[in-house]
Amino acid sequence: MPEFELIKRLQAAICSESAPYQARCILGIGDDAALMDMPADRQLVACTDSLVAGVHFPPDTPPAAVGHKALAVNLSDLAAMGAEPAWFLLALTLPAADAGWLDEFAQGMARLAGDAGIFLAGGDVTSGPLNICVTAMGLVEPGQALTRSGARPGNLVVVSGRPGAAAHALHLMLSGEQPDATERAALDYPVPRLALGRALRGLATSCIDLSDGLLADLGHLLERAGVGALLELQNLPCPASMSSLSPRERWSLQLSGGDDYELCFTVPPGERARLDGLAQSCGIELTVIGEITSERGLVARQPDGSAWRPRKSGYEHFREDGVG
Ligand code: ADP
Ligand code: MG
């Protein structure tokens, strides 16, 4: 399939006329670059994330899941900033121009793009080892973006959903077991918490999405804010698929395993009632798992009061053992 044909197929499948900011993409696919008309009362939030076969997804991942996940991880970054999705660019490196693979990939991506209301404004196609790079752009009211740096001592540490299921699915696969469909979906089809991120504007003092594991990602947030945190391990909500694991096995995966794309954020201690209201209105479980401390560092406390640290602390590229 010629490159031009391939781009046409992507465009037909993914570009949606009904995306809220489609009309503000004055020039999309077809020119040298995309041209957007920015709303005067918004700030641009931009992020980019690449997915590499064998690193970010197992090689046997269905093409629709690859398309979904490549966009989902970027939407999750927009969610963590409290931004509204607007446009994205897609740079694809493909080993072959396989129409069947491409159509399934595009369908998976299109479904999520439709749900999120984000418009495909352009991209690039090259041949080489499978690599998908998405650049997502979102909009936020001036001064309203959520950042990592605002956590203050006494703030509650909150997590959405039940992190750990994706890491558990991957752990099963790496040990030669087959996760069931629900478990595998946690890994292949993460749901970016866009509505929650938007709703956290004006409530959360800081926010981060969980891509590399709770310890690693919360650690980044604490570092930026110059504070520490005390986590109560017994408060970590248990994913259904992990109920038969021992507490330590479960905590270890929940703290160190990535790929959940839940949000971890901080709120002032007086905001519990608003937090409960938000969980109701968004239909997402929100759990207080700890508290910000003025003393730096992250301590995870077991039910008996003793501190506990798993062997691995999270995924990190360029480390020889692949873990932090
Ligand atoms: P150039 O040679 O100027 O980089 P390309 O031939 O790469 O142009 O791209 C032609 C047009 O198609 C551009 O508008 C570009 O944004 C769009 N495009 C290329 N690849 C993709 C893709 N994977 N997804 C969406 N749009 C794409
Ligand atoms: Mg190009």
Coordinates of C-alpha atoms and ligand atoms in Angstrom, one line a residue:
M1 CA 0.0 0.0 0.0
P2 CA 1.5 3.4 -1.0
E3 CA 2.1 5.9 1.8
F4 CA -0.6 8.2 0.5
E5 CA -3.2 5.4 0.6
L6 CA -2.2 4.5 4.1
I7 CA -2.6 8.1 5.3
K8 CA -6.0 8.3 3.6
R9 CA -7.1 5.2 5.4
L10 CA -6.0 6.6 8.8
Q11 CA -7.8 9.8 8.0
A12 CA -11.0 8.1 7.0
A13 CA -11.1 6.0 10.1
I14 CA -9.9 8.4 12.8
C15 CA -10.7 12.0 11.9
S16 CA -14.1 12.8 13.3
E17 CA -16.2 15.7 12.2
S18 CA -17.9 15.7 15.5
A19 CA -14.8 16.4 17.6
P20 CA -15.4 19.6 19.5
Y21 CA -12.3 21.3 18.2
Q22 CA -12.3 19.9 14.7
A23 CA -13.5 23.3 13.2
R24 CA -10.6 25.0 14.9
C25 CA -8.2 22.8 13.0
I26 CA -8.1 25.1 9.9
L27 CA -5.6 22.9 8.1
G28 CA -5.3 19.3 9.0
I29 CA -4.0 16.3 7.1
G30 CA -2.7 17.3 3.6
D31 CA -0.5 20.3 4.2
D32 CA 3.1 20.6 5.6
A33 CA 1.8 21.2 9.1
A34 CA -1.5 21.5 10.9
L35 CA -2.8 25.0 11.6
M36 CA -5.0 25.6 14.6
D37 CA -7.1 28.5 15.6
M38 CA -6.6 28.8 19.4
P39 CA -9.4 30.0 21.6
A40 CA -8.4 33.3 23.2
D41 CA -9.3 32.2 26.7
R42 CA -7.4 28.9 26.9
Q43 CA -3.8 27.7 27.4
L44 CA -2.4 25.0 25.3
V45 CA -1.4 21.7 27.0
A46 CA 0.9 19.5 24.9
C47 CA 2.4 16.1 25.6
T48 CA 3.9 13.3 23.6
D49 CA 4.5 9.6 24.3
S50 CA 5.9 6.8 22.2
L51 CA 4.9 3.1 22.3
V52 CA 7.5 0.6 21.3
A53 CA 6.6 -3.0 20.6
G54 CA 8.1 -5.3 23.2
V55 CA 8.7 -2.4 25.6
H56 CA 5.3 -0.8 26.1
F57 CA 3.2 -3.7 24.9
P58 CA 3.7 -7.4 24.5
P59 CA 4.3 -8.3 20.8
D60 CA 1.1 -10.3 20.6
T61 CA -1.1 -7.3 21.6
P62 CA -4.0 -7.0 19.2
P63 CA -3.6 -4.1 16.7
A64 CA -6.8 -2.4 18.1
A65 CA -5.3 -2.4 21.6
V66 CA -2.1 -0.9 20.3
G67 CA -4.1 1.9 18.6
H68 CA -6.1 2.4 21.8
K69 CA -3.2 2.4 24.1
A70 CA -1.0 4.8 22.1
L71 CA -3.7 7.4 22.3
A72 CA -4.8 6.5 25.9
V73 CA -1.4 7.1 27.5
N74 CA -1.3 10.6 26.0
L75 CA -4.9 11.4 27.0
S76 CA -4.0 10.2 30.5
D77 CA -1.3 12.9 30.6
L78 CA -3.9 15.5 29.5
A79 CA -6.2 14.2 32.2
A80 CA -3.5 14.6 34.8
M81 CA -3.2 18.3 33.8
G82 CA -6.9 18.9 34.0
A83 CA -7.0 19.6 30.2
E84 CA -9.8 19.1 27.7
P85 CA -8.6 17.1 24.6
A86 CA -8.5 19.0 21.4
W87 CA -6.1 17.7 18.7
F88 CA -3.4 15.0 18.2
L89 CA -0.6 14.1 15.8
L90 CA 0.3 10.5 15.0
A91 CA 3.8 9.5 13.9
L92 CA 3.8 5.8 12.9
T93 CA 6.7 3.6 12.2
L94 CA 5.5 0.4 10.6
P95 CA 7.5 -2.8 9.6
A96 CA 5.0 -3.3 6.7
A97 CA 2.0 -1.6 5.1
D98 CA -0.4 -4.3 6.1
A99 CA -3.9 -3.1 5.4
G100 CA -5.6 -5.6 7.9
W101 CA -3.3 -4.5 10.7
L102 CA -3.7 -0.9 9.9
D103 CA -7.5 -1.0 9.8
E104 CA -7.7 -2.7 13.2
F105 CA -5.2 -0.3 14.7
A106 CA -7.1 2.7 13.3
Q107 CA -10.4 1.3 14.6
G108 CA -9.0 0.9 18.1
M109 CA -7.6 4.4 18.0
A110 CA -10.8 5.9 16.5
R111 CA -13.0 4.5 19.1
L112 CA -11.1 6.2 21.9
A113 CA -10.6 9.4 19.9
G114 CA -14.4 9.5 19.4
D115 CA -15.0 8.9 23.2
A116 CA -12.5 11.6 24.1
G117 CA -13.5 14.1 21.4
I118 CA -10.0 14.6 20.1
F119 CA -9.3 15.3 16.4
L120 CA -6.4 13.8 14.4
A121 CA -4.7 16.9 12.8
G122 CA -1.7 15.3 11.1
G123 CA 1.3 13.0 11.5
D124 CA 4.0 11.0 9.7
V125 CA 4.5 7.5 8.4
T126 CA 7.9 5.8 8.1
S127 CA 9.0 2.2 7.7
G128 CA 10.9 0.4 10.5
P129 CA 10.4 -1.5 13.7
L130 CA 6.9 -0.9 15.1
N131 CA 6.7 2.4 17.0
I132 CA 3.7 4.6 17.6
C133 CA 4.3 8.2 18.7
V134 CA 1.3 10.4 19.6
T135 CA 1.5 14.1 20.4
A136 CA -1.7 15.2 22.1
M137 CA -2.8 18.8 22.6
G138 CA -5.4 19.9 25.0
L139 CA -6.8 23.2 26.4
V140 CA -7.2 24.5 29.9
E141 CA -8.5 27.7 31.4
P142 CA -5.6 30.1 32.2
G143 CA -4.0 29.2 35.5
Q144 CA -6.2 26.1 36.1
A145 CA -3.9 23.4 34.9
L146 CA -3.1 20.7 37.5
T147 CA 0.6 20.3 38.1
R148 CA 2.9 18.1 40.2
S149 CA 4.3 20.8 42.4
G150 CA 1.4 21.9 44.6
A151 CA 1.2 19.2 47.3
R152 CA 1.5 20.6 50.8
P153 CA 2.0 18.8 54.2
G154 CA -1.3 17.6 55.6
N155 CA -2.9 17.2 52.1
L156 CA -4.6 13.8 51.6
V157 CA -3.1 11.5 48.9
V158 CA -5.9 10.1 46.8
V159 CA -5.9 7.5 44.0
S160 CA -8.6 6.8 41.5
G161 CA -9.8 3.2 40.7
R162 CA -7.8 0.2 41.9
P163 CA -4.2 0.3 40.6
G164 CA -2.4 -2.9 40.1
A165 CA -4.5 -4.9 37.7
A166 CA -2.4 -4.1 34.7
A167 CA 0.8 -5.0 36.4
H168 CA -0.8 -8.2 37.6
A169 CA -1.9 -9.2 34.1
L170 CA 1.7 -8.6 32.8
H171 CA 3.1 -10.5 35.8
L172 CA 0.9 -13.5 34.9
M173 CA 2.0 -13.4 31.2
L174 CA 5.7 -13.2 32.2
S175 CA 5.3 -16.2 34.4
G176 CA 3.7 -18.2 31.5
E177 CA 0.1 -17.9 32.7
Q178 CA -2.8 -16.6 30.7
P179 CA -4.7 -13.7 32.3
D180 CA -8.4 -13.8 31.7
A181 CA -10.1 -11.3 29.4
T182 CA -10.9 -8.7 32.1
E183 CA -7.3 -8.9 33.5
R184 CA -5.8 -8.5 30.0
A185 CA -8.1 -5.6 29.3
A186 CA -6.6 -3.7 32.2
L187 CA -3.3 -3.9 30.4
D188 CA -4.4 -3.4 26.8
Y189 CA -7.3 -0.9 27.2
P190 CA -6.5 1.5 30.0
V191 CA -9.2 4.2 30.4
P192 CA -7.8 7.7 30.6
R193 CA -9.5 9.6 33.5
L194 CA -10.4 12.7 31.5
A195 CA -13.6 13.6 33.3
L196 CA -12.0 13.2 36.7
G197 CA -9.0 15.3 35.7
R198 CA -11.3 18.1 34.5
A199 CA -13.3 17.9 37.7
L200 CA -10.2 18.2 39.9
R201 CA -9.5 21.8 38.7
G202 CA -9.9 24.0 41.8
L203 CA -9.8 21.0 44.1
A204 CA -6.6 19.1 43.7
T205 CA -3.4 20.8 44.9
S206 CA -1.3 18.5 42.6
C207 CA -1.9 15.5 40.3
I208 CA 0.0 12.9 38.3
D209 CA -1.1 9.9 36.2
L210 CA 0.2 6.4 37.1
S211 CA 2.2 5.1 34.2
D212 CA 5.3 3.7 35.9
G213 CA 3.9 2.6 39.2
L214 CA 2.6 4.4 42.3
L215 CA 5.9 4.6 44.2
A216 CA 7.8 6.0 41.2
D217 CA 5.1 8.4 40.0
L218 CA 4.1 9.6 43.5
G219 CA 7.8 9.9 44.1
H220 CA 8.0 12.4 41.1
L221 CA 5.2 14.4 42.5
L222 CA 6.8 14.6 46.0
E223 CA 10.1 15.6 44.5
R224 CA 8.5 18.4 42.5
A225 CA 6.7 19.7 45.6
G226 CA 9.7 19.2 48.0
V227 CA 7.6 17.1 50.4
G228 CA 7.2 13.5 51.5
A229 CA 4.2 11.1 52.0
L230 CA 3.0 8.4 54.4
L231 CA 1.0 5.7 52.6
E232 CA -1.3 3.3 54.5
L233 CA -0.9 0.0 52.6
Q234 CA -4.2 -1.3 54.1
N235 CA -6.0 1.5 52.4
L236 CA -4.9 0.5 48.9
P237 CA -8.1 -0.7 47.1
C238 CA -7.7 -4.3 45.9
P239 CA -8.5 -5.0 42.2
A240 CA -10.9 -8.0 41.9
S241 CA -8.3 -10.0 40.0
M242 CA -5.8 -9.7 42.9
S243 CA -8.0 -10.8 45.8
S244 CA -6.3 -14.2 46.1
L245 CA -2.8 -12.8 46.4
S246 CA -1.1 -12.4 49.7
P247 CA -1.0 -8.7 50.9
R248 CA 2.7 -8.4 50.2
E249 CA 2.5 -9.8 46.7
R250 CA -0.4 -7.5 46.0
W251 CA 1.2 -4.4 47.5
S252 CA 4.4 -5.1 45.6
L253 CA 2.5 -5.1 42.2
Q254 CA 0.3 -2.2 43.2
L255 CA 3.3 0.0 44.3
S256 CA 5.8 -1.0 41.6
G257 CA 3.8 -2.0 38.6
G258 CA 2.9 0.5 36.0
D259 CA 0.4 0.9 33.1
D260 CA -2.7 1.6 35.3
Y261 CA -3.2 5.2 34.1
E262 CA -5.2 6.0 37.2
L263 CA -4.8 9.5 38.7
C264 CA -3.0 10.1 41.9
F265 CA -3.6 13.5 43.4
T266 CA -3.6 15.5 46.6
V267 CA -6.4 17.6 48.2
P268 CA -6.5 19.8 51.3
P269 CA -7.7 17.8 54.4
G270 CA -11.0 19.7 54.7
E271 CA -12.1 18.5 51.2
R272 CA -13.3 14.9 52.0
A273 CA -16.9 15.8 51.4
R274 CA -16.2 17.3 48.0
L275 CA -14.1 14.2 47.2
D276 CA -17.0 11.9 48.0
G277 CA -19.3 14.0 45.9
L278 CA -16.9 13.8 43.0
A279 CA -16.6 10.0 43.2
Q280 CA -20.4 9.9 43.0
S281 CA -20.7 12.3 40.1
C282 CA -17.8 10.7 38.1
G283 CA -18.7 7.2 39.0
I284 CA -15.1 6.5 39.9
E285 CA -13.8 5.1 43.1
L286 CA -11.6 7.6 44.9
T287 CA -9.6 6.4 47.9
V288 CA -7.5 8.3 50.4
I289 CA -4.3 6.2 50.7
G290 CA -2.2 8.5 52.7
E291 CA -1.0 11.9 53.7
I292 CA 1.6 14.4 52.6
T293 CA 4.4 15.0 55.2
S294 CA 6.9 17.8 55.5
E295 CA 9.7 15.3 55.9
R296 CA 10.9 14.2 52.4
G297 CA 10.6 10.7 51.2
L298 CA 7.9 8.1 50.7
V299 CA 7.0 5.7 53.6
A300 CA 4.6 2.9 53.1
R301 CA 3.2 1.7 56.4
Q302 CA 1.9 -1.9 57.0
P303 CA -1.2 -2.5 59.1
D304 CA 1.1 -3.3 62.1
G305 CA 2.7 0.1 61.8
S306 CA 6.1 -1.0 60.4
A307 CA 7.4 0.6 57.2
W308 CA 7.7 -1.6 54.1
R309 CA 9.5 -1.1 50.9
P310 CA 9.2 -3.5 47.8
R311 CA 12.3 -4.7 46.1
K312 CA 11.4 -2.9 42.8
S313 CA 10.1 0.6 42.9
G314 CA 8.9 1.1 39.3
Y315 CA 9.7 0.9 35.7
E316 CA 12.6 3.0 34.4
H317 CA 14.1 3.0 30.9
F318 CA 17.9 2.8 30.5
R319 CA 18.4 0.9 33.8
E320 CA 20.2 -2.3 33.2
D321 CA 17.6 -4.4 35.1
G322 CA 14.8 -2.3 33.8
V323 CA 13.5 -1.4 37.3
G324 CA 14.2 1.5 39.6
Ligands
ADP1 P1 5.9 15.8 4.7 O1 6.7 15.1 3.6 O2 5.7 17.3 4.4 O3 6.3 15.5 6.0 P2 4.0 13.8 4.7 O4 3.9 13.1 3.3 O5 4.7 13.1 5.8 O6 4.4 15.3 4.5 O7 2.5 14.0 5.2 C1 1.5 14.5 4.3 C2 0.3 14.9 5.2 O8 -0.2 13.7 5.8 C3 0.7 15.8 6.3 O9 -0.4 16.8 6.4 C4 0.7 15.0 7.5 O10 0.4 15.6 8.7 C5 -0.3 13.9 7.2 N1 0.1 12.6 7.8 C6 1.2 11.8 7.5 N2 1.2 10.7 8.2 C7 0.1 10.8 9.0 C8 -0.4 9.9 10.1 N3 0.2 8.8 10.5 N4 -1.6 10.3 10.6 C9 -2.2 11.4 10.3 N5 -1.7 12.3 9.3 C10 -0.6 11.9 8.7
MG2 MG 6.4 13.5 6.9

